[in-house]
mmCIF file of the N, C-alpha and C atoms, coordinates in Angstrom:
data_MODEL
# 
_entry.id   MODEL 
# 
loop_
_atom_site.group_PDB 
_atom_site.id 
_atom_site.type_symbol 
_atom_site.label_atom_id 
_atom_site.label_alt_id 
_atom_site.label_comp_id 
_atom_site.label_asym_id 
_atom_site.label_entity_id 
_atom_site.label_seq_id 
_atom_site.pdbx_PDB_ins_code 
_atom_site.Cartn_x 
_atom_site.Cartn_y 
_atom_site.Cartn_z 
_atom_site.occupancy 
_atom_site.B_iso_or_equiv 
_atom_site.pdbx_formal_charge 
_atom_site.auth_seq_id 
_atom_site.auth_comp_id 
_atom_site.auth_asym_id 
_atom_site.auth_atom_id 
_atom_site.pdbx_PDB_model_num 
ATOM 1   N N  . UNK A 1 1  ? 0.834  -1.205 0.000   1.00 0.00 ? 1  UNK A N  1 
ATOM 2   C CA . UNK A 1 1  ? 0.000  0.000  0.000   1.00 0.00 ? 1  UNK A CA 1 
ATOM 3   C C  . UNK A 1 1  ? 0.868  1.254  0.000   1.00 0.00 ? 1  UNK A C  1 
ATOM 4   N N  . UNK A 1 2  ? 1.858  1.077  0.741   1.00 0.00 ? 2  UNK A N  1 
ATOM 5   C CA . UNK A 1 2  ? 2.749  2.393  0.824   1.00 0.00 ? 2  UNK A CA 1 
ATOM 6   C C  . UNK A 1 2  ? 3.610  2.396  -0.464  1.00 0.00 ? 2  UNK A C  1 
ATOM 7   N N  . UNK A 1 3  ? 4.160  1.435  -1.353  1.00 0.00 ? 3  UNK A N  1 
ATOM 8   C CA . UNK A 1 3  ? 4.742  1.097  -2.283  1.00 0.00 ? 3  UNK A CA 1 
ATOM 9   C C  . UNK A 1 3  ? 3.858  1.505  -3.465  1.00 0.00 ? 3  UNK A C  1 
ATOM 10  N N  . UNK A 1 4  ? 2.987  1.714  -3.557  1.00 0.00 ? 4  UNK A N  1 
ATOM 11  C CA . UNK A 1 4  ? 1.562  2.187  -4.759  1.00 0.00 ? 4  UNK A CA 1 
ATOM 12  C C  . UNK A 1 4  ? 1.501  3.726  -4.442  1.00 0.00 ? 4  UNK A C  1 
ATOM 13  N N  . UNK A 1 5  ? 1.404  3.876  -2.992  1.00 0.00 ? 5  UNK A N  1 
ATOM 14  C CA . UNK A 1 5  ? 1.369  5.550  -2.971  1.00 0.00 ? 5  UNK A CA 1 
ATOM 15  C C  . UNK A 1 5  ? 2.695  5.818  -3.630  1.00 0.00 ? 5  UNK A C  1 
ATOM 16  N N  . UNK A 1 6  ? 3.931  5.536  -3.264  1.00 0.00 ? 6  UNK A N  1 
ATOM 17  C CA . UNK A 1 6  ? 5.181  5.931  -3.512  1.00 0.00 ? 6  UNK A CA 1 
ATOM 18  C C  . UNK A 1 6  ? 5.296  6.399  -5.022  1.00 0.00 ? 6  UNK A C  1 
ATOM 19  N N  . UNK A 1 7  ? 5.317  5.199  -5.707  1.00 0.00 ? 7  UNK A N  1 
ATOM 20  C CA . UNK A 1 7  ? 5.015  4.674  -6.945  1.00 0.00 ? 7  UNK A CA 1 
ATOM 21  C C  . UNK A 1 7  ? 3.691  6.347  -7.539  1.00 0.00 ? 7  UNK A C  1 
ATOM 22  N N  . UNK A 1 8  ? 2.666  6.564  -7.291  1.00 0.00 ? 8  UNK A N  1 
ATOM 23  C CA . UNK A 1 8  ? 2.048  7.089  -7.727  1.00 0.00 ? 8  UNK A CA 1 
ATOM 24  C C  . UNK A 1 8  ? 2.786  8.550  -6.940  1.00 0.00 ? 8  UNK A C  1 
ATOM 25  N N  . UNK A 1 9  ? 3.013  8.866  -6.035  1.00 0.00 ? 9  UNK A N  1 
ATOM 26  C CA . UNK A 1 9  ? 4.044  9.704  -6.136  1.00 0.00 ? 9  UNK A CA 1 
ATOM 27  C C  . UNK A 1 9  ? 5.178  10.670 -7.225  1.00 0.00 ? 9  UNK A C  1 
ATOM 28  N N  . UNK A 1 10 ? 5.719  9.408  -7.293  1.00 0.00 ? 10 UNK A N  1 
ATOM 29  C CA . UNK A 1 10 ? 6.928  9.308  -8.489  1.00 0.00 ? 10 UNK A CA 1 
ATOM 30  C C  . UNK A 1 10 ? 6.332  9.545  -9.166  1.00 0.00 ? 10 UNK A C  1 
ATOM 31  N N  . UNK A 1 11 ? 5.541  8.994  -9.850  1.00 0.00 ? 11 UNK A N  1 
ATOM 32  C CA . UNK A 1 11 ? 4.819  9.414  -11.202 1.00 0.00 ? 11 UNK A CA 1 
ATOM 33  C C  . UNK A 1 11 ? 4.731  10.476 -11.809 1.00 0.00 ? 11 UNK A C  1 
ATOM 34  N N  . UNK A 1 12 ? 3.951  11.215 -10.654 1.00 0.00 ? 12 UNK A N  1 
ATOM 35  C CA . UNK A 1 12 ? 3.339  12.595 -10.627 1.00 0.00 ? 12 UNK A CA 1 
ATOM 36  C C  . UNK A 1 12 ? 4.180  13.804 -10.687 1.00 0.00 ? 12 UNK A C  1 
ATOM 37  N N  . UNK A 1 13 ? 5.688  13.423 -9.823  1.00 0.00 ? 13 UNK A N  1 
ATOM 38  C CA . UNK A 1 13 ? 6.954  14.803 -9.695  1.00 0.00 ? 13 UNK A CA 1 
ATOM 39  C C  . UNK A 1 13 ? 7.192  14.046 -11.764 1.00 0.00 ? 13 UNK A C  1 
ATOM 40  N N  . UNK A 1 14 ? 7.277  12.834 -12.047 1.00 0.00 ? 14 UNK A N  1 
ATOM 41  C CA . UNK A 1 14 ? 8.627  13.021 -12.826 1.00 0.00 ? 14 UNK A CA 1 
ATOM 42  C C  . UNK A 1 14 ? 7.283  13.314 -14.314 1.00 0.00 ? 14 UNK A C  1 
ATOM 43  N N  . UNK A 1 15 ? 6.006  13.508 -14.085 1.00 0.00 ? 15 UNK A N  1 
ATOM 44  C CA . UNK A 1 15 ? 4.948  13.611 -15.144 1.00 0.00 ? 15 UNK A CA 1 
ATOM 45  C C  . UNK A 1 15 ? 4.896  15.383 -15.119 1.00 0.00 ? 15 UNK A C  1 
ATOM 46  N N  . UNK A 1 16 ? 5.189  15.830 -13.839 1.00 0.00 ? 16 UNK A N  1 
ATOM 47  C CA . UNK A 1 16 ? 5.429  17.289 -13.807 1.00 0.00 ? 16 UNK A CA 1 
ATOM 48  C C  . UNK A 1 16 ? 6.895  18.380 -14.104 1.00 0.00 ? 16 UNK A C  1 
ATOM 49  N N  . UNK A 1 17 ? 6.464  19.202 -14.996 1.00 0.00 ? 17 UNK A N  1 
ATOM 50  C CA . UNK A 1 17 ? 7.873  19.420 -15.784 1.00 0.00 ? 17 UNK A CA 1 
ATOM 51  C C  . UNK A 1 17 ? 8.364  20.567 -14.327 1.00 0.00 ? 17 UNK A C  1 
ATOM 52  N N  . UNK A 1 18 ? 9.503  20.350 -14.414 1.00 0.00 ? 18 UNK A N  1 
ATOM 53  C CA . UNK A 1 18 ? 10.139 21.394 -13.364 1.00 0.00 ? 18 UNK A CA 1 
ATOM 54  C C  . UNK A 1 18 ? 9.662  23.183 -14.165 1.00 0.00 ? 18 UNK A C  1 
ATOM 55  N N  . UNK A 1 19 ? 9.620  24.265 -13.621 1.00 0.00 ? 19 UNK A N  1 
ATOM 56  C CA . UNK A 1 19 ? 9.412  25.451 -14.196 1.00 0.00 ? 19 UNK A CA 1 
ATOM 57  C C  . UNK A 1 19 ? 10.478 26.263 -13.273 1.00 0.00 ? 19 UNK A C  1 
ATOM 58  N N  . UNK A 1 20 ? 10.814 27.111 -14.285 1.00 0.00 ? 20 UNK A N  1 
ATOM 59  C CA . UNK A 1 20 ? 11.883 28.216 -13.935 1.00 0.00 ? 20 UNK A CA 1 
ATOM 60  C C  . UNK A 1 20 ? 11.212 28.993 -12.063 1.00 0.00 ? 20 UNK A C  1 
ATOM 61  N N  . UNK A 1 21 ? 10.120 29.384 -12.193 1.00 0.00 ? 21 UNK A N  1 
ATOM 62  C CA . UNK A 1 21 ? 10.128 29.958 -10.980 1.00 0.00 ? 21 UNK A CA 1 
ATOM 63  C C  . UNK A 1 21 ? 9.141  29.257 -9.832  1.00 0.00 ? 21 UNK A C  1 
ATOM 64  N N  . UNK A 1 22 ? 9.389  27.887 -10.042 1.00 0.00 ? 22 UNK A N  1 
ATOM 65  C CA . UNK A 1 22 ? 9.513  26.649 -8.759  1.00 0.00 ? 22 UNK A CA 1 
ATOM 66  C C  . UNK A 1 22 ? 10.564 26.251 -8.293  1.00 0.00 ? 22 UNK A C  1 
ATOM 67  N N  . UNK A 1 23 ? 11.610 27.028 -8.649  1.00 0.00 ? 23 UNK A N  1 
ATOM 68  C CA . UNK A 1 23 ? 12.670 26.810 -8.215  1.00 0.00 ? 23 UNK A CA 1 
ATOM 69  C C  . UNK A 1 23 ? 13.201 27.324 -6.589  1.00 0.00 ? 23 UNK A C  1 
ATOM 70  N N  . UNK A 1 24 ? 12.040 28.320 -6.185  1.00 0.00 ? 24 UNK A N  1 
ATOM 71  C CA . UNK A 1 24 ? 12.424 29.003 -5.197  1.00 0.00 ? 24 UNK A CA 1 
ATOM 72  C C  . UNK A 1 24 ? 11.727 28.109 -3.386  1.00 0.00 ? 24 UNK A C  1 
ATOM 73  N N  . UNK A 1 25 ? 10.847 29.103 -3.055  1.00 0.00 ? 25 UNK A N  1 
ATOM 74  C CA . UNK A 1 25 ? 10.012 28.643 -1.802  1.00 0.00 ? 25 UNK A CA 1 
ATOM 75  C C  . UNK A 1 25 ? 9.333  27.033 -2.486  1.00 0.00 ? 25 UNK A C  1 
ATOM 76  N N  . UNK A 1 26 ? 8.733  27.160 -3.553  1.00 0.00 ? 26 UNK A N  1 
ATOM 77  C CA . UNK A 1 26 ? 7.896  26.278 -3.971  1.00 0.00 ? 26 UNK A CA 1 
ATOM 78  C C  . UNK A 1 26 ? 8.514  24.826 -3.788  1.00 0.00 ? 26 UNK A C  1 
ATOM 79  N N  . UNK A 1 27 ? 9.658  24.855 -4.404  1.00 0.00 ? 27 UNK A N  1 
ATOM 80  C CA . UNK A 1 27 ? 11.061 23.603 -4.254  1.00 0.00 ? 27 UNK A CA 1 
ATOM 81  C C  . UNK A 1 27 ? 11.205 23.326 -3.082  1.00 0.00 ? 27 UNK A C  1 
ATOM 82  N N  . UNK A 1 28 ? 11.449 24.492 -2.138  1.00 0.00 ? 28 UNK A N  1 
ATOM 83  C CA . UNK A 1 28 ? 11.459 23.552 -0.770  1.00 0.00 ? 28 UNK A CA 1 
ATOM 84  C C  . UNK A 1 28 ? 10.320 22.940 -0.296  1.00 0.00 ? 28 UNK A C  1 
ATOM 85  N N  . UNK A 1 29 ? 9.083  23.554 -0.412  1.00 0.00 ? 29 UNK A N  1 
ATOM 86  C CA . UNK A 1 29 ? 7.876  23.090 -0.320  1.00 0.00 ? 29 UNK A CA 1 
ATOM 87  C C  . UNK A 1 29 ? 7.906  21.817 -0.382  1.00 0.00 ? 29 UNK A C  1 
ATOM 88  N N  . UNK A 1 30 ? 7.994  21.180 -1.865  1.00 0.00 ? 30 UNK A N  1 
ATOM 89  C CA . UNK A 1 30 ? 7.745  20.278 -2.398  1.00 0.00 ? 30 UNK A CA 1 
ATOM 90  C C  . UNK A 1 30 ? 9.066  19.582 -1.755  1.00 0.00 ? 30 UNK A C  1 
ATOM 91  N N  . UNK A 1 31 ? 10.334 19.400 -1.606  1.00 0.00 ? 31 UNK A N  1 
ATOM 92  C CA . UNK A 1 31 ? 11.069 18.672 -0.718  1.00 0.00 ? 31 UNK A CA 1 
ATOM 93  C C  . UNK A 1 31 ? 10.714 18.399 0.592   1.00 0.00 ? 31 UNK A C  1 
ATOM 94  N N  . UNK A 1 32 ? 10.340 19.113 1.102   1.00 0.00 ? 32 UNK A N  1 
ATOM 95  C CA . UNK A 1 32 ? 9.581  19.055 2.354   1.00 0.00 ? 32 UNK A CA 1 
ATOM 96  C C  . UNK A 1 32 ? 8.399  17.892 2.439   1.00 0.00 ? 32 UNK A C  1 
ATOM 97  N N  . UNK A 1 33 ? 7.333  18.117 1.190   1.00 0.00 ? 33 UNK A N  1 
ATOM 98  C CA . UNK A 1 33 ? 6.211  16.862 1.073   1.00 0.00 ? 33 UNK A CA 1 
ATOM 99  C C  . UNK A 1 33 ? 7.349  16.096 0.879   1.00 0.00 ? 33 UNK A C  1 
ATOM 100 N N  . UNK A 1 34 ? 7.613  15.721 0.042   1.00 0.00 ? 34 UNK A N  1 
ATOM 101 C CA . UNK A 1 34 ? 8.843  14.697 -0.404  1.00 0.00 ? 34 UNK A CA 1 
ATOM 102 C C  . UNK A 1 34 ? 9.444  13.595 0.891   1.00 0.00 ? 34 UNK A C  1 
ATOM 103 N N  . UNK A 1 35 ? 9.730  14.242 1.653   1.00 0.00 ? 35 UNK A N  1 
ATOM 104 C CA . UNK A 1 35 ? 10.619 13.957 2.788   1.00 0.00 ? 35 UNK A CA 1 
ATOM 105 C C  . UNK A 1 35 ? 9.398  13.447 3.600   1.00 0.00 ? 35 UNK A C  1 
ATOM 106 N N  . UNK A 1 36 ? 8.289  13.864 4.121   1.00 0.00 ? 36 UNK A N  1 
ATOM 107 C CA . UNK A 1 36 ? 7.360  13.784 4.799   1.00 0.00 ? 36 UNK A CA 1 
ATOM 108 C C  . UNK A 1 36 ? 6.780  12.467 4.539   1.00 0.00 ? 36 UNK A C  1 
ATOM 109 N N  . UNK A 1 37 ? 6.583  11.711 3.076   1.00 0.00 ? 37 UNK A N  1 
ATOM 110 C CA . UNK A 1 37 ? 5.822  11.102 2.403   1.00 0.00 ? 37 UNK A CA 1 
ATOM 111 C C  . UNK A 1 37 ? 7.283  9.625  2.871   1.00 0.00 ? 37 UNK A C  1 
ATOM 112 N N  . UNK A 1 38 ? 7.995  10.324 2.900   1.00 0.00 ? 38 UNK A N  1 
ATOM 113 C CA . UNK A 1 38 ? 8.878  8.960  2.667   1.00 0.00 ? 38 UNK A CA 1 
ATOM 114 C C  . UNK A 1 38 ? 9.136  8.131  4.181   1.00 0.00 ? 38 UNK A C  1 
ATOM 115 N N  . UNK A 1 39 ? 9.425  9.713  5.096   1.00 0.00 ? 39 UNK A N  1 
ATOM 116 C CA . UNK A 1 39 ? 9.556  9.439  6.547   1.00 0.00 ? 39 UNK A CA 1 
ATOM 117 C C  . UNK A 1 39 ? 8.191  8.693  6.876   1.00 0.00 ? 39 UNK A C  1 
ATOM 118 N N  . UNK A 1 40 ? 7.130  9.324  6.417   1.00 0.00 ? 40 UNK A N  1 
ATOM 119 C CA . UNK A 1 40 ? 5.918  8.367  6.881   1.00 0.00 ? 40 UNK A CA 1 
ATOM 120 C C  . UNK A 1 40 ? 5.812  7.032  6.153   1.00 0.00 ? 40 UNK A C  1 
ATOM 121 N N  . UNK A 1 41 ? 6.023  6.893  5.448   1.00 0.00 ? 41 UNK A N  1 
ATOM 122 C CA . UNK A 1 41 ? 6.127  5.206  4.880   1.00 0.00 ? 41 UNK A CA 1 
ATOM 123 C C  . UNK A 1 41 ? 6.989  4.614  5.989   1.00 0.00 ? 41 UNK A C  1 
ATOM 124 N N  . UNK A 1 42 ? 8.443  5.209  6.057   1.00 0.00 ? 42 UNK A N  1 
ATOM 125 C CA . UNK A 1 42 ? 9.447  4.309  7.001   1.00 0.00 ? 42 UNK A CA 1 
ATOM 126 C C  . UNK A 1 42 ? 8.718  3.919  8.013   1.00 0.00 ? 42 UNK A C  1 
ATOM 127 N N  . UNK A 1 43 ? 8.210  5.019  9.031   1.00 0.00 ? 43 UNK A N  1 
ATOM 128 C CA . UNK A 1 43 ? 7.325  5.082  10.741  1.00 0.00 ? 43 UNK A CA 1 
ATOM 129 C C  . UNK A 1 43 ? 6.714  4.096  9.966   1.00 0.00 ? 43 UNK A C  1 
ATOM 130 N N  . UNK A 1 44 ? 5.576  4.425  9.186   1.00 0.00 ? 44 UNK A N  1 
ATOM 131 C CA . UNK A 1 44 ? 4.182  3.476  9.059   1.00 0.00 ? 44 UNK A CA 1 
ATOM 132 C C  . UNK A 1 44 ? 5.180  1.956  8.922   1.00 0.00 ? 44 UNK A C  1 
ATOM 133 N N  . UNK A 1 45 ? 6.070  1.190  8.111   1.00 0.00 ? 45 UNK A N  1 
ATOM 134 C CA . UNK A 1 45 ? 6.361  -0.101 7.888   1.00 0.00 ? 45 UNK A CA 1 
ATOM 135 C C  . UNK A 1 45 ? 7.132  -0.451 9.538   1.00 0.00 ? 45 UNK A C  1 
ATOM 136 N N  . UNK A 1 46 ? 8.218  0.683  10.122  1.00 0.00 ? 46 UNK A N  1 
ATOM 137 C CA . UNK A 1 46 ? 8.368  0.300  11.338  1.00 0.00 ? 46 UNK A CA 1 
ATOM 138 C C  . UNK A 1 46 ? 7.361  -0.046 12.703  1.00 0.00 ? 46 UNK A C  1 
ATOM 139 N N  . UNK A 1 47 ? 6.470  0.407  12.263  1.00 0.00 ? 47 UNK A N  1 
ATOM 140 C CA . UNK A 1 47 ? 5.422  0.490  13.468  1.00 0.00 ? 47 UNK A CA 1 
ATOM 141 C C  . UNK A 1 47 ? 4.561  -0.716 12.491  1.00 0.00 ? 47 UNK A C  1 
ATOM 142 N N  . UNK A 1 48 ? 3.832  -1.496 11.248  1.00 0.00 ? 48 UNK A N  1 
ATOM 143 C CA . UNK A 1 48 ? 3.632  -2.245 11.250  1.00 0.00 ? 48 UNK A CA 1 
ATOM 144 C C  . UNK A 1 48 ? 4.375  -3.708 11.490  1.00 0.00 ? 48 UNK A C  1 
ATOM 145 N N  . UNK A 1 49 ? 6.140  -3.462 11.907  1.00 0.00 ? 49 UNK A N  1 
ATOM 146 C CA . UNK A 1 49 ? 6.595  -4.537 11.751  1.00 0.00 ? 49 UNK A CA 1 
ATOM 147 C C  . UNK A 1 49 ? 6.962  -4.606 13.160  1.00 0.00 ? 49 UNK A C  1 
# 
């Protein structure tokens, strides 16, 4: 389940073209989800295992 979100994740950054002025606040933004999405998969599989 977390492997399908991931997966549909990915999809979505590498289906979205980078733009010149997302490069700024917006980029960290989106590193920030990024990081969030991944740390919560880890917790969620550590805490199911």
């Amino acid at each position: 389940m977390e492997t399908d979100a991931l997966e549909r994740e990915n999809a979505w950054a590498v289906s979205e073209p980078p733009r010149d002025e997302d490069n700024g606040l917006l980029g960290i933004v989106r590193a920030v989800q990024v990081g969030l999405v991944f740390w919560g998969g880890v917790a969620l599989l550590i805490w199911a295992w």
